[in-house]
Amino acid sequence: METRAVVIEEYGHADQLKESQITLPELGEHQVLVKVKATSVNPIDWKLREGYLAQMMPWDFPITLGWDVAGEIVEVGSEVKDWHIGQEVFARPETTRFGTYADYTIVDDHLLAKKPDSISFEEAAAVPLAGLTAYQALFTHGKLKAGEKVLIHAGAGGVGIYAIQLAKNAGATVITTASKKNHELLKELGADQVIDYHTTDFSEVLEDIDLVFDTMGGDVQKDSFKVLNSDGRLISIVGAPDEELAKNVAVAESIWLQPDGKQLQEIADLMTEGKVKSIVGHTYPLTAEGVTEAHELSATHHAKGKIVLVNE
Ligand SMILES: NC(=O)c1ccc[n+]([C@@H]2O[C@H](COP(=O)([O-])OP(=O)(O)OC[C@H]3O[C@@H](n4cnc5c(N)ncnc54)[C@H](OP(=O)(O)O)[C@@H]3O)[C@@H](O)[C@H]2O)c1
């Protein structure tokens, strides 16, 4: 079927973003078609647009960016058993060139989760990629347990806001870094200690940390090894840890998010219980102009919480 989408026809700056009619692939037996009510911007969107991921994802153009969706199921494949037309869902779909900056998008049925009734489509669209990344870094790879101390870098970012809440809910002591203007918010979300990275070097004031969640890389990642205890773990979502430094701790690895409907449903259930919420710091319309502004903001590295694109 045909759908309106915001696409790129070659790699480049935000001015490459264009509205276009594209033809979606045929719906697979285990796939559903979702009418997109909202999607969100993640740094991968503009990194891919710029061409930084061209080797890893050697796709044909046009490429529809965006890998978060909240919306309503409008068609189901012949083997889909657990989902039906009219259901409100959200997902982190497979990473293909048919992304979610579109009126309609295709999602594999095992990647879907039910949108909690208590949250809006905007709040739901903010979750999947960032929330699943936080979940997998902390628990699947970081093995965070109650009573442990976790340092979450960039707590005010898209991933950080979910990581703080998930870690707190798991019974950990949560330490995070952010600009002063975001401290109050992060404490409300559950942070026990917030360090202003502009004025304080975290590696001089922290010690005996069990887990570092590295969302920054570079010197922040290197300095993080100084604060870990000997059984400590460092999980990065931005770059492979230095091999020499990694020898001094139990675990140091760089991970890549795996889409997962069951884990997303766990986060959805926590949202229903009021234990996790989205912080939608910025919204833009799902138009070429709206996406352009949203990408420019995301690329500043100082967006507050999540940037959501609303399909009005
Ligand atoms: N491997 C994967 O699967 C995966 C998945 C998701 C994301 N990622 C990557 O992870 C990174 C973070 O993603 P995101 O969505 O959270 O990004 P984001 O929303 O763009 O992060 C923005 C936040 O970073 C904070 N920040 C900037 N510089 C900082 C510093 N030096 N120390 C502490 N905080 C700082 C800002 O806080 P203030 O405004 O308070 O300064 C801002 O709130 C990106 O590079 C992204 O590509 C990787």
Coordinates of C-alpha atoms and ligand atoms in Angstrom, one line a residue:
M1 CA 0.0 0.0 0.0
E2 CA 1.0 3.6 -0.4
T3 CA 1.6 5.9 2.5
R4 CA 2.8 9.5 3.1
A5 CA 6.2 9.4 4.7
V6 CA 9.1 11.7 5.6
V7 CA 12.1 10.2 3.8
I8 CA 15.6 10.9 2.7
E9 CA 16.7 10.2 -0.9
E10 CA 20.4 10.5 -0.1
Y11 CA 22.5 11.0 3.0
G12 CA 23.0 14.5 4.2
H13 CA 21.9 17.3 6.5
A14 CA 18.4 17.9 7.7
D15 CA 17.5 19.6 4.5
Q16 CA 17.4 16.1 2.9
L17 CA 14.2 15.3 4.8
K18 CA 11.3 15.3 2.4
E19 CA 7.6 14.4 2.4
S20 CA 6.9 11.7 -0.2
Q21 CA 4.4 8.9 -1.1
I22 CA 6.1 5.5 -0.7
T23 CA 5.0 2.0 -1.3
L24 CA 5.2 -0.3 1.7
P25 CA 6.2 -4.0 1.3
E26 CA 3.3 -6.5 1.3
L27 CA 2.2 -7.3 4.9
G28 CA 3.8 -10.6 6.1
E29 CA 1.8 -13.4 7.8
H30 CA 3.1 -12.4 11.2
Q31 CA 2.9 -8.6 10.7
V32 CA 0.4 -5.8 11.4
L33 CA -0.2 -2.5 9.7
V34 CA -0.2 0.4 12.3
K35 CA -1.8 3.8 11.6
V36 CA 0.9 6.1 13.2
K37 CA -0.4 8.5 15.8
A38 CA 3.0 9.5 17.1
T39 CA 6.6 8.6 16.7
S40 CA 9.8 9.9 18.3
V41 CA 13.3 11.1 17.5
N42 CA 16.3 9.2 18.6
P43 CA 19.9 10.1 17.9
I44 CA 20.2 7.1 15.6
D45 CA 17.7 8.9 13.2
W46 CA 20.0 11.8 12.4
K47 CA 23.2 9.7 12.7
L48 CA 21.7 7.4 10.0
R49 CA 20.5 10.5 8.0
E50 CA 24.0 11.9 8.0
G51 CA 25.3 8.5 6.6
Y52 CA 27.3 7.5 9.7
L53 CA 25.6 4.1 9.7
A54 CA 25.7 3.5 5.9
Q55 CA 28.1 0.5 6.3
M56 CA 26.1 -1.2 9.0
M57 CA 22.8 -0.6 7.2
P58 CA 23.5 -0.6 3.5
W59 CA 19.9 0.2 2.4
D60 CA 18.4 1.4 -0.9
F61 CA 16.8 4.9 -1.0
P62 CA 14.3 6.3 -0.2
I63 CA 14.8 5.6 3.5
T64 CA 12.0 6.4 5.9
L65 CA 13.7 7.1 9.3
G66 CA 12.2 6.6 12.7
W67 CA 12.0 3.5 14.8
D68 CA 9.4 4.1 17.5
V69 CA 5.6 4.0 16.9
A70 CA 2.4 4.4 18.8
G71 CA -0.8 4.0 17.0
E72 CA -3.7 1.8 16.0
I73 CA -3.7 -1.6 14.2
V74 CA -5.6 -1.3 10.9
E75 CA -4.7 -4.6 9.3
V76 CA -3.4 -7.9 10.5
G77 CA -1.4 -10.7 8.6
S78 CA -3.0 -14.1 8.1
E79 CA -1.1 -15.8 11.0
V80 CA -1.5 -13.0 13.6
K81 CA -3.4 -14.5 16.6
D82 CA -2.9 -12.2 19.5
W83 CA -3.7 -8.8 18.0
H84 CA -6.7 -7.4 16.2
I85 CA -7.8 -4.4 14.2
G86 CA -8.6 -1.3 16.4
Q87 CA -6.1 -2.2 19.2
E88 CA -3.9 0.7 20.4
V89 CA -0.3 -0.5 20.4
F90 CA 3.3 0.7 20.6
A91 CA 6.5 -0.8 19.4
R92 CA 10.2 -0.6 18.4
P93 CA 9.8 -2.2 14.9
E94 CA 12.6 -4.0 13.2
T95 CA 15.4 -1.8 11.8
T96 CA 14.5 -1.6 8.2
R97 CA 14.4 1.3 5.6
F98 CA 10.6 1.4 6.2
G99 CA 10.7 3.4 9.4
T100 CA 8.0 5.1 11.4
Y101 CA 8.0 8.7 10.1
A102 CA 5.0 7.8 8.0
D103 CA 1.2 7.7 8.2
Y104 CA 1.3 3.8 8.2
T105 CA 4.1 1.4 9.3
I106 CA 4.5 -2.3 9.4
V107 CA 5.4 -4.1 12.7
D108 CA 6.2 -7.8 13.4
D109 CA 3.6 -9.1 15.8
H110 CA 6.1 -10.3 18.4
L111 CA 7.5 -6.7 18.8
L112 CA 4.1 -5.2 19.8
A113 CA 3.0 -4.1 23.2
K114 CA -0.4 -2.8 24.3
K115 CA -0.5 1.0 24.8
P116 CA -1.5 1.6 28.5
D117 CA -4.9 3.3 28.5
S118 CA -3.6 5.8 31.0
I119 CA -1.0 7.3 28.7
S120 CA -1.3 9.3 25.5
F121 CA 0.0 8.3 22.1
E122 CA 2.8 10.9 22.5
E123 CA 3.9 9.4 25.8
A124 CA 3.8 5.9 24.4
A125 CA 5.8 6.8 21.3
A126 CA 8.5 8.2 23.5
V127 CA 9.2 4.8 25.1
P128 CA 10.1 1.9 22.9
L129 CA 13.7 2.5 21.6
A130 CA 14.9 4.5 24.6
G131 CA 13.0 2.5 27.2
L132 CA 14.1 -0.9 25.9
T133 CA 17.7 0.4 25.6
A134 CA 17.6 1.4 29.3
Y135 CA 16.0 -1.9 30.3
Q136 CA 18.5 -4.1 28.4
A137 CA 21.6 -2.1 29.5
L138 CA 20.5 -2.2 33.2
F139 CA 19.1 -5.7 33.5
T140 CA 19.8 -8.0 30.5
H141 CA 23.5 -7.0 30.3
G142 CA 24.2 -5.0 33.5
K143 CA 22.5 -7.5 35.8
L144 CA 21.5 -4.7 38.2
K145 CA 20.2 -5.9 41.5
A146 CA 18.4 -4.3 44.5
G147 CA 20.8 -2.6 46.9
E148 CA 23.4 -1.9 44.2
K149 CA 24.7 1.5 43.2
V150 CA 24.3 2.5 39.6
L151 CA 25.7 5.6 37.8
I152 CA 23.6 6.6 34.8
H153 CA 25.3 9.2 32.6
A154 CA 23.1 11.8 30.9
G155 CA 20.1 11.2 33.1
A156 CA 18.0 14.0 31.4
G157 CA 18.3 12.4 27.9
G158 CA 15.9 10.1 26.2
V159 CA 17.5 6.9 27.5
G160 CA 18.4 8.4 30.9
I161 CA 14.9 9.3 32.0
Y162 CA 13.8 5.7 31.7
A163 CA 17.0 4.3 33.1
I164 CA 16.6 6.3 36.3
Q165 CA 13.1 5.1 36.8
L166 CA 13.7 1.5 36.0
A167 CA 16.8 1.3 38.2
K168 CA 15.0 3.0 41.1
N169 CA 12.1 0.6 40.7
A170 CA 14.5 -2.3 40.9
G171 CA 15.7 -1.1 44.3
A172 CA 19.1 0.3 43.2
T173 CA 20.7 3.5 44.5
V174 CA 20.6 5.8 41.5
I175 CA 23.3 8.4 40.8
T176 CA 23.1 10.4 37.6
T177 CA 24.7 13.4 35.8
A178 CA 22.9 16.4 34.3
S179 CA 22.9 20.2 33.9
K180 CA 21.6 22.0 37.0
K181 CA 18.3 23.0 35.3
N182 CA 17.3 19.3 35.1
H183 CA 18.2 18.2 38.7
E184 CA 14.8 18.7 40.2
L185 CA 13.1 16.6 37.5
L186 CA 15.6 13.8 37.8
K187 CA 15.2 13.7 41.6
E188 CA 11.4 13.5 41.1
L189 CA 12.0 10.5 38.8
G190 CA 13.9 8.7 41.5
A191 CA 17.6 9.8 41.3
D192 CA 19.2 9.7 44.8
Q193 CA 22.1 11.9 43.7
V194 CA 22.4 14.2 40.7
I195 CA 25.9 15.5 39.7
D196 CA 26.2 18.7 37.7
Y197 CA 28.8 17.6 35.1
H198 CA 29.5 21.3 34.3
T199 CA 31.0 22.0 37.8
T200 CA 31.8 18.6 39.3
D201 CA 34.0 15.8 38.0
F202 CA 32.0 12.7 38.8
S203 CA 35.2 10.6 39.0
E204 CA 36.5 12.6 41.9
V205 CA 33.4 12.4 44.0
L206 CA 32.1 8.8 43.4
E207 CA 33.6 5.4 44.4
D208 CA 32.4 1.8 44.9
I209 CA 29.9 1.9 42.0
D210 CA 28.5 -1.5 41.0
L211 CA 27.3 -0.6 37.5
V212 CA 27.9 2.3 35.1
F213 CA 25.5 2.9 32.3
D214 CA 27.6 4.8 29.7
T215 CA 25.5 6.9 27.3
M216 CA 28.4 9.3 26.6
G217 CA 31.6 7.5 25.5
G218 CA 35.0 9.2 25.2
D219 CA 36.5 10.5 28.4
V220 CA 33.3 10.0 30.3
Q221 CA 33.6 6.3 29.6
K222 CA 37.3 6.2 30.5
D223 CA 36.8 8.1 33.7
S224 CA 33.9 5.8 34.7
F225 CA 36.4 2.9 35.3
K226 CA 37.8 4.9 38.2
V227 CA 34.6 4.8 40.1
L228 CA 33.7 1.1 39.7
N229 CA 34.4 -1.4 42.4
S230 CA 36.4 -4.6 41.5
D231 CA 33.2 -6.5 40.8
G232 CA 31.9 -3.6 38.8
R233 CA 30.3 -3.6 35.4
L234 CA 30.3 -1.0 32.7
I235 CA 27.6 -1.2 29.9
S236 CA 28.0 1.3 27.1
I237 CA 25.5 2.1 24.3
V238 CA 27.9 4.4 22.5
G239 CA 31.3 2.7 22.0
A240 CA 33.5 -0.3 22.8
P241 CA 35.4 0.0 26.1
D242 CA 39.2 0.3 26.2
E243 CA 40.6 -3.2 26.4
E244 CA 43.2 -2.4 29.1
L245 CA 40.8 -0.6 31.4
A246 CA 38.2 -3.4 30.9
K247 CA 40.7 -5.8 32.6
N248 CA 40.2 -4.1 35.9
V249 CA 36.4 -4.8 36.2
A250 CA 34.1 -7.8 35.9
V251 CA 32.2 -6.7 32.8
A252 CA 32.8 -4.0 30.2
E253 CA 30.8 -4.2 27.1
S254 CA 29.2 -2.2 24.3
I255 CA 25.7 -3.2 23.4
W256 CA 23.1 -2.6 20.6
L257 CA 19.4 -2.6 21.4
Q258 CA 17.4 -5.7 20.4
P259 CA 13.7 -4.9 19.7
D260 CA 11.5 -6.9 22.1
G261 CA 7.8 -6.9 22.6
K262 CA 7.7 -8.8 25.9
Q263 CA 10.2 -6.4 27.5
L264 CA 8.2 -3.5 26.2
Q265 CA 5.1 -4.9 27.7
E266 CA 6.9 -5.1 31.1
I267 CA 7.6 -1.4 30.8
A268 CA 4.0 -0.8 29.7
D269 CA 2.8 -2.6 32.8
L270 CA 5.1 -0.4 35.0
M271 CA 3.6 2.7 33.3
T272 CA 0.1 1.4 34.1
E273 CA 1.1 1.0 37.7
G274 CA 2.4 4.6 37.7
K275 CA 6.0 3.5 38.3
V276 CA 7.5 4.7 35.0
K277 CA 6.5 7.7 33.0
S278 CA 7.6 9.5 29.8
I279 CA 9.1 12.9 29.9
V280 CA 8.1 14.4 26.6
G281 CA 10.2 17.6 26.5
H282 CA 9.5 18.6 23.0
T283 CA 6.8 17.9 20.3
Y284 CA 6.8 18.7 16.6
P285 CA 4.3 17.8 13.8
L286 CA 5.2 14.8 11.7
T287 CA 6.0 16.9 8.6
A288 CA 9.3 17.5 6.8
E289 CA 9.5 20.8 8.6
G290 CA 8.7 19.4 12.0
V291 CA 11.2 16.5 11.6
T292 CA 13.9 18.9 10.4
E293 CA 13.5 21.0 13.6
A294 CA 13.4 18.0 15.8
H295 CA 16.6 16.6 14.3
E296 CA 18.4 19.8 14.7
L297 CA 17.4 19.9 18.4
S298 CA 18.4 16.2 18.9
A299 CA 21.8 16.9 17.4
T300 CA 22.5 19.6 20.0
H301 CA 22.7 16.7 22.7
H302 CA 20.7 18.9 25.0
A303 CA 17.1 17.9 24.4
K304 CA 15.1 17.4 27.6
G305 CA 13.7 13.9 27.9
K306 CA 12.2 12.8 24.6
I307 CA 11.4 14.5 21.3
V308 CA 8.0 13.3 20.0
L309 CA 6.6 13.7 16.4
V310 CA 2.8 14.0 16.4
N311 CA 0.8 12.9 13.4
E312 CA -2.1 15.3 13.5
Ligands
LIG1 N1 23.5 1.2 21.3 C1 22.2 1.4 21.2 O1 21.5 0.5 21.0 C2 21.7 2.8 21.5 C3 20.3 2.9 21.8 C4 19.8 4.2 22.1 C5 20.7 5.3 22.2 N2 22.0 5.1 21.8 C6 23.0 6.3 21.9 O2 23.0 6.7 23.3 C7 23.3 8.1 23.3 C8 22.2 8.7 24.2 O3 20.9 8.6 23.6 P1 19.7 9.5 24.1 O4 18.5 9.2 23.3 O5 19.6 9.5 25.6 O6 20.3 11.0 23.7 P2 19.7 12.4 24.0 O7 18.3 12.3 24.4 O8 20.0 13.2 22.8 O9 20.6 13.0 25.2 C9 20.5 14.3 25.5 C10 20.9 14.5 27.0 O10 22.3 14.4 27.2 C11 22.7 15.2 28.3 N3 24.1 15.4 28.2 C12 24.8 16.0 27.2 N4 26.1 16.1 27.5 C13 26.3 15.5 28.7 C14 27.4 15.2 29.6 N5 28.6 15.6 29.2 N6 27.2 14.6 30.8 C15 25.9 14.3 31.1 N7 24.8 14.5 30.4 C16 25.0 15.1 29.2 C17 21.9 16.4 28.2 O11 21.6 16.8 29.5 P3 21.7 18.3 29.9 O12 20.8 19.1 28.9 O13 21.2 18.3 31.3 O14 23.1 18.8 29.8 C18 20.6 15.9 27.4 O15 19.5 15.8 28.3 C19 23.2 8.6 21.9 O16 24.6 8.7 21.4 C20 22.5 7.5 21.1 O17 22.9 7.4 19.8 C21 22.5 3.9 21.5

